[in-house]
Tab-separated table of C-alpha atoms in Angstrom:
chain	number	residue	atom	x	y	z
A	1	UNK	CA	0.000	0.000	0.000
A	2	UNK	CA	0.957	3.646	-0.329
A	3	UNK	CA	1.268	5.596	2.921
A	4	UNK	CA	-0.145	9.101	2.372
A	5	UNK	CA	-0.261	10.050	6.074
A	6	UNK	CA	1.903	9.386	9.081
A	7	UNK	CA	1.399	5.914	10.500
A	8	UNK	CA	2.357	4.557	13.908
A	9	UNK	CA	4.778	1.648	14.141
A	10	UNK	CA	6.125	-0.046	17.295
A	11	UNK	CA	9.687	0.394	15.994
A	12	UNK	CA	11.630	3.134	14.074
A	13	UNK	CA	10.612	3.651	10.430
A	14	UNK	CA	12.443	6.040	8.097
A	15	UNK	CA	10.105	8.605	6.521
A	16	UNK	CA	10.323	12.297	5.669
A	17	UNK	CA	8.010	13.292	8.511
A	18	UNK	CA	8.701	10.812	11.323
A	19	UNK	CA	11.232	11.687	14.052
A	20	UNK	CA	12.229	8.028	14.552
A	21	UNK	CA	15.550	8.758	12.906
A	22	UNK	CA	17.901	11.437	14.166
A	23	UNK	CA	18.013	13.228	10.810
A	24	UNK	CA	17.447	12.640	7.122
A	25	UNK	CA	14.598	10.997	5.301
A	26	UNK	CA	13.675	9.061	2.169
A	27	UNK	CA	13.305	11.323	-0.883
A	28	UNK	CA	11.863	10.192	-4.226
A	29	UNK	CA	11.510	11.867	-7.605
A	30	UNK	CA	10.076	10.114	-10.666
A	31	UNK	CA	9.939	11.088	-14.329
A	32	UNK	CA	7.321	9.172	-16.310
A	33	UNK	CA	7.630	8.572	-20.040
A	34	UNK	CA	5.514	6.368	-22.262
A	35	UNK	CA	5.032	5.209	-25.810
A	36	UNK	CA	2.400	2.990	-27.387
A	37	UNK	CA	3.643	-0.204	-25.706
A	38	UNK	CA	5.640	0.788	-22.635
A	39	UNK	CA	5.814	2.976	-19.530
A	40	UNK	CA	9.275	4.056	-18.415
A	41	UNK	CA	9.874	5.321	-14.875
A	42	UNK	CA	13.151	7.211	-14.374
A	43	UNK	CA	13.797	7.186	-10.632
A	44	UNK	CA	15.897	9.365	-8.351
A	45	UNK	CA	15.925	8.542	-4.648
A	46	UNK	CA	17.987	9.067	-1.530
A	47	UNK	CA	17.850	6.889	1.590
A	48	UNK	CA	19.450	9.047	4.268
A	49	UNK	CA	20.342	6.280	6.704
A	50	UNK	CA	23.630	4.394	6.527
A	51	UNK	CA	22.110	1.536	8.524
A	52	UNK	CA	19.346	0.992	5.949
A	53	UNK	CA	21.747	1.461	3.028
A	54	UNK	CA	23.893	-1.352	4.398
A	55	UNK	CA	20.873	-3.618	4.830
A	56	UNK	CA	19.894	-2.987	1.198
A	57	UNK	CA	23.452	-3.605	-0.042
A	58	UNK	CA	23.620	-6.891	1.932
A	59	UNK	CA	20.162	-7.871	0.582
A	60	UNK	CA	18.765	-7.962	4.120
A	61	UNK	CA	16.294	-5.356	2.911
A	62	UNK	CA	14.515	-4.898	-0.420
A	63	UNK	CA	13.516	-1.721	-2.273
A	64	UNK	CA	10.067	-1.636	-3.856
A	65	UNK	CA	8.452	0.819	-6.265
A	66	UNK	CA	4.718	1.007	-5.580
A	67	UNK	CA	2.437	2.343	-8.323
A	68	UNK	CA	-1.142	3.077	-7.335
A	69	UNK	CA	-3.566	3.795	-10.136
A	70	UNK	CA	-6.543	1.570	-10.824
A	71	UNK	CA	-4.910	-0.878	-8.412
A	72	UNK	CA	-1.637	-1.293	-6.508
A	73	UNK	CA	1.406	-2.761	-8.256
A	74	UNK	CA	4.722	-3.591	-6.563
A	75	UNK	CA	8.023	-3.795	-8.433
A	76	UNK	CA	11.329	-4.871	-6.886
A	77	UNK	CA	14.271	-2.527	-7.466
A	78	UNK	CA	17.951	-3.355	-7.274
A	79	UNK	CA	20.073	-0.853	-5.289
A	80	UNK	CA	21.687	0.580	-8.444
A	81	UNK	CA	18.535	0.480	-10.580
A	82	UNK	CA	17.390	3.946	-11.626
A	83	UNK	CA	14.831	3.154	-14.349
A	84	UNK	CA	12.288	0.459	-15.045
A	85	UNK	CA	10.206	-0.163	-18.155
A	86	UNK	CA	6.828	-1.849	-17.772
A	87	UNK	CA	4.679	-3.111	-20.627
A	88	UNK	CA	1.304	-1.416	-20.773
A	89	UNK	CA	-0.246	-4.888	-20.825
A	90	UNK	CA	0.943	-5.281	-17.199
A	91	UNK	CA	-0.042	-1.878	-15.869
A	92	UNK	CA	-3.032	0.417	-16.233
A	93	UNK	CA	-2.491	4.072	-15.447
A	94	UNK	CA	-5.389	6.459	-15.132
A	95	UNK	CA	-5.341	10.237	-14.991
A	96	UNK	CA	-4.165	10.297	-11.352
A	97	UNK	CA	-1.353	7.965	-10.380
A	98	UNK	CA	0.573	7.862	-7.086
A	99	UNK	CA	4.097	6.444	-6.807
A	100	UNK	CA	6.082	5.693	-3.666
A	101	UNK	CA	9.157	3.673	-2.698
A	102	UNK	CA	9.405	1.447	0.347
A	103	UNK	CA	12.043	-0.647	2.102
A	104	UNK	CA	11.089	-4.034	3.503
A	105	UNK	CA	13.087	-6.492	5.594
A	106	UNK	CA	13.955	-9.754	3.857
A	107	UNK	CA	14.951	-11.378	7.158
A	108	UNK	CA	14.633	-10.637	10.873
A	109	UNK	CA	16.486	-7.364	11.545
A	110	UNK	CA	18.120	-6.366	14.830
A	111	UNK	CA	18.464	-2.612	15.400
A	112	UNK	CA	21.400	-3.115	17.759
A	113	UNK	CA	23.858	-1.522	15.294
A	114	UNK	CA	21.533	1.242	14.098
A	115	UNK	CA	23.263	4.513	15.004
A	116	UNK	CA	20.828	6.624	12.949
A	117	UNK	CA	17.740	6.383	15.144
A	118	UNK	CA	16.905	9.072	17.719
A	119	UNK	CA	17.958	9.168	21.380
A	120	UNK	CA	14.678	7.708	22.592
A	121	UNK	CA	15.210	4.465	20.649
A	122	UNK	CA	18.978	4.401	21.322
A	123	UNK	CA	18.267	3.550	24.956
A	124	UNK	CA	16.667	0.190	24.161
A	125	UNK	CA	17.704	-0.531	20.544
A	126	UNK	CA	19.323	-3.826	21.643
A	127	UNK	CA	15.819	-5.124	22.239
A	128	UNK	CA	14.418	-4.056	18.872
A	129	UNK	CA	14.120	-6.892	16.372
A	130	UNK	CA	11.670	-6.526	13.467
A	131	UNK	CA	10.435	-9.593	11.601
A	132	UNK	CA	10.894	-10.542	7.956
A	133	UNK	CA	8.674	-8.505	5.585
A	134	UNK	CA	8.404	-5.633	8.099
A	135	UNK	CA	8.346	-2.119	6.662
A	136	UNK	CA	11.594	-0.246	7.371
A	137	UNK	CA	10.949	3.003	5.485
A	138	UNK	CA	8.789	4.739	2.911
A	139	UNK	CA	9.335	7.795	0.737
A	140	UNK	CA	7.284	10.827	-0.182
A	141	UNK	CA	4.536	10.235	-2.753
A	142	UNK	CA	4.919	11.427	-6.345
A	143	UNK	CA	1.613	12.131	-8.101
A	144	UNK	CA	0.982	12.286	-11.841
A	145	UNK	CA	-2.178	13.947	-13.090
A	146	UNK	CA	-1.940	12.365	-16.538
A	147	UNK	CA	0.097	12.756	-19.694
A	148	UNK	CA	0.447	16.264	-21.133
A	149	UNK	CA	1.891	15.034	-24.399
A	150	UNK	CA	-0.981	13.892	-26.593
A	151	UNK	CA	-0.547	13.715	-30.363
A	152	UNK	CA	-3.988	15.231	-30.994
A	153	UNK	CA	-2.870	18.432	-29.271
A	154	UNK	CA	-0.810	19.117	-32.416
A	155	UNK	CA	-3.824	19.396	-34.701
A	156	UNK	CA	-6.292	22.016	-35.824
A	157	UNK	CA	-9.198	21.450	-38.224
A	158	UNK	CA	-10.649	23.951	-40.688
A	159	UNK	CA	-13.267	23.925	-43.444
A	160	UNK	CA	-12.273	25.546	-46.765
A	161	UNK	CA	-14.832	25.198	-49.572
A	162	UNK	CA	-12.378	26.712	-52.072
A	163	UNK	CA	-9.915	23.814	-51.810
A	164	UNK	CA	-8.924	22.198	-55.089
A	165	UNK	CA	-8.628	18.856	-53.290
A	166	UNK	CA	-10.792	17.061	-50.709
A	167	UNK	CA	-8.373	17.709	-47.896
A	168	UNK	CA	-5.121	19.600	-47.474
A	169	UNK	CA	-2.563	19.041	-44.709
A	170	UNK	CA	-0.685	22.235	-43.903
A	171	UNK	CA	2.176	22.704	-41.438
A	172	UNK	CA	1.386	25.927	-39.582
A	173	UNK	CA	3.569	27.938	-37.267
A	174	UNK	CA	2.446	25.966	-34.196
A	175	UNK	CA	-0.060	23.361	-35.415
A	176	UNK	CA	-0.669	20.768	-38.099
A	177	UNK	CA	-3.742	22.123	-39.853
A	178	UNK	CA	-6.128	19.760	-41.663
A	179	UNK	CA	-8.277	21.663	-44.162
A	180	UNK	CA	-11.452	19.891	-45.275
A	181	UNK	CA	-13.331	20.869	-48.399
A	182	UNK	CA	-16.604	20.152	-46.635
A	183	UNK	CA	-17.823	19.033	-43.236
A	184	UNK	CA	-18.957	15.597	-44.446
A	185	UNK	CA	-15.317	14.587	-44.872
A	186	UNK	CA	-14.961	14.842	-41.074
A	187	UNK	CA	-17.751	12.235	-40.627
A	188	UNK	CA	-19.620	14.822	-38.562
A	189	UNK	CA	-22.699	13.366	-36.906
A	190	UNK	CA	-21.556	9.760	-37.188
A	191	UNK	CA	-20.699	7.630	-34.127
A	192	UNK	CA	-16.985	7.879	-33.293
A	193	UNK	CA	-16.500	10.618	-35.869
A	194	UNK	CA	-13.300	11.741	-34.146
A	195	UNK	CA	-11.699	8.308	-34.477
A	196	UNK	CA	-12.765	8.058	-38.125
A	197	UNK	CA	-10.516	11.066	-38.757
A	198	UNK	CA	-7.430	9.193	-37.533
A	199	UNK	CA	-6.079	8.474	-41.052
A	200	UNK	CA	-5.850	12.263	-41.509
A	201	UNK	CA	-3.978	12.478	-38.186
A	202	UNK	CA	-1.559	9.858	-39.514
A	203	UNK	CA	-1.042	11.814	-42.737
A	204	UNK	CA	-0.387	15.005	-40.792
A	205	UNK	CA	2.167	13.355	-38.540
A	206	UNK	CA	3.940	11.854	-41.550
A	207	UNK	CA	4.258	15.241	-43.211
A	208	UNK	CA	5.427	17.043	-40.064
A	209	UNK	CA	7.943	14.358	-39.096
A	210	UNK	CA	9.350	14.215	-42.630
A	211	UNK	CA	10.050	17.944	-42.455
A	212	UNK	CA	11.649	17.486	-39.039
A	213	UNK	CA	13.845	14.571	-40.191
A	214	UNK	CA	15.125	16.399	-43.247
A	215	UNK	CA	15.817	19.719	-41.522
A	216	UNK	CA	19.628	20.191	-41.741
A	217	UNK	CA	19.546	22.131	-38.456
A	218	UNK	CA	18.725	18.909	-36.588
A	219	UNK	CA	20.790	16.235	-38.383
A	220	UNK	CA	22.559	15.124	-41.526
A	221	UNK	CA	21.331	13.064	-44.472
A	222	UNK	CA	17.777	12.937	-43.086
A	223	UNK	CA	18.858	11.255	-39.830
A	224	UNK	CA	18.298	12.943	-36.476
A	225	UNK	CA	19.567	11.858	-33.042
A	226	UNK	CA	17.165	13.649	-30.708
A	227	UNK	CA	19.574	13.722	-27.768
A	228	UNK	CA	21.895	15.833	-29.937
A	229	UNK	CA	19.184	18.386	-30.770
A	230	UNK	CA	18.434	21.469	-28.680
A	231	UNK	CA	14.771	22.449	-28.241
A	232	UNK	CA	13.788	23.820	-31.703
A	233	UNK	CA	12.802	27.463	-31.998
A	234	UNK	CA	10.072	26.545	-34.504
A	235	UNK	CA	6.987	26.029	-32.319
A	236	UNK	CA	5.569	23.055	-34.228
A	237	UNK	CA	8.949	21.329	-34.280
A	238	UNK	CA	9.312	22.071	-30.567
A	239	UNK	CA	6.001	20.301	-29.888
A	240	UNK	CA	7.049	17.316	-32.001
A	241	UNK	CA	10.415	17.256	-30.221
A	242	UNK	CA	8.786	17.208	-26.768
A	243	UNK	CA	6.289	14.558	-27.861
A	244	UNK	CA	8.986	12.268	-29.286
A	245	UNK	CA	11.202	12.679	-26.213
A	246	UNK	CA	8.262	11.921	-23.919
A	247	UNK	CA	7.452	8.804	-25.958
A	248	UNK	CA	11.029	7.507	-25.753
A	249	UNK	CA	11.923	8.108	-29.396
A	250	UNK	CA	15.685	8.537	-29.714
A	251	UNK	CA	16.238	8.581	-33.498
A	252	UNK	CA	14.263	9.768	-36.501
A	253	UNK	CA	14.884	9.365	-40.216
A	254	UNK	CA	12.776	9.259	-43.353
A	255	UNK	CA	12.756	5.440	-43.330
A	256	UNK	CA	11.483	5.183	-39.741
A	257	UNK	CA	8.579	7.643	-39.892
A	258	UNK	CA	5.924	4.943	-39.603
A	259	UNK	CA	7.659	3.314	-36.622
A	260	UNK	CA	7.907	6.688	-34.881
A	261	UNK	CA	4.247	7.453	-35.562
A	262	UNK	CA	3.336	4.091	-34.012
A	263	UNK	CA	5.232	5.024	-30.839
A	264	UNK	CA	3.838	8.546	-30.450
A	265	UNK	CA	0.293	8.298	-31.744
A	266	UNK	CA	-1.555	6.202	-29.147
A	267	UNK	CA	-2.601	3.519	-31.679
A	268	UNK	CA	-4.510	5.842	-34.041
A	269	UNK	CA	-4.761	3.276	-36.835
A	270	UNK	CA	-5.772	0.445	-34.510
A	271	UNK	CA	-8.486	2.650	-32.994
A	272	UNK	CA	-9.668	3.623	-36.483
A	273	UNK	CA	-9.912	-0.040	-37.527
A	274	UNK	CA	-11.806	-0.913	-34.335
A	275	UNK	CA	-14.242	1.948	-34.968
A	276	UNK	CA	-14.937	0.788	-38.527
A	277	UNK	CA	-15.501	-2.801	-37.392
A	278	UNK	CA	-17.794	-1.532	-34.642
A	279	UNK	CA	-19.868	0.423	-37.124
A	280	UNK	CA	-20.093	-2.602	-39.404
A	281	UNK	CA	-21.141	-4.838	-36.517
A	282	UNK	CA	-23.851	-2.395	-35.446
A	283	UNK	CA	-25.139	-2.038	-39.004
A	284	UNK	CA	-24.296	1.678	-39.297
């Protein structure tokens, strides 16, 4: 479970608010990234107790990452592990997700050699022995309110009856603009009309990413290593850059556009196909 308030234990537990330990705490920071298939949690933490650090190093204590969303999930962490990737098939994250780290004993632990606890416990620490699986510490809670990097945020739709084609995809100063010759081409009024527009989303992403990949300011010969690129000054490219970085895309070239779109687009084609099948099944 995730501890969101102070809890009482009959022995010293390291937290950021308890005074069981003389000083220090258990600090956690998490950066969440995701693509179509995977969540990646980049983790920074500090256990400010030498006694607990030694227990972890000797495998007498185990670190856990606890992710609370639709349900609670526990993941073991090695002492030097600073990132874990979890398949989306194993984890469901909703708009509000809480993350915490804990330390649990893997064997009976005597506090006889614990010099980090406060004076009150120092007087009788020789008598303190906590059992296997007991909680030894828990961190602050990191809360995510949901992803802010959605591919649809890149798009704007307009109607232009003067178009000489049915649709036109234009790369604006900040947005990918899809011009429709008439409203019917947006499937307006039909069930799941938004999803039925996903092929246009795909086309827009292809065009914008092709321009990004072939921009000589970002790479050579149509190949871009995103870690080597500073945040673009062009606002649309900056949005694409942030989206790709958030979705764990590290390289882009003209031959990998479709693979990149798959990673950043939240399954737009799969959702489109499901919508069409649903309409067929319902007789619409």
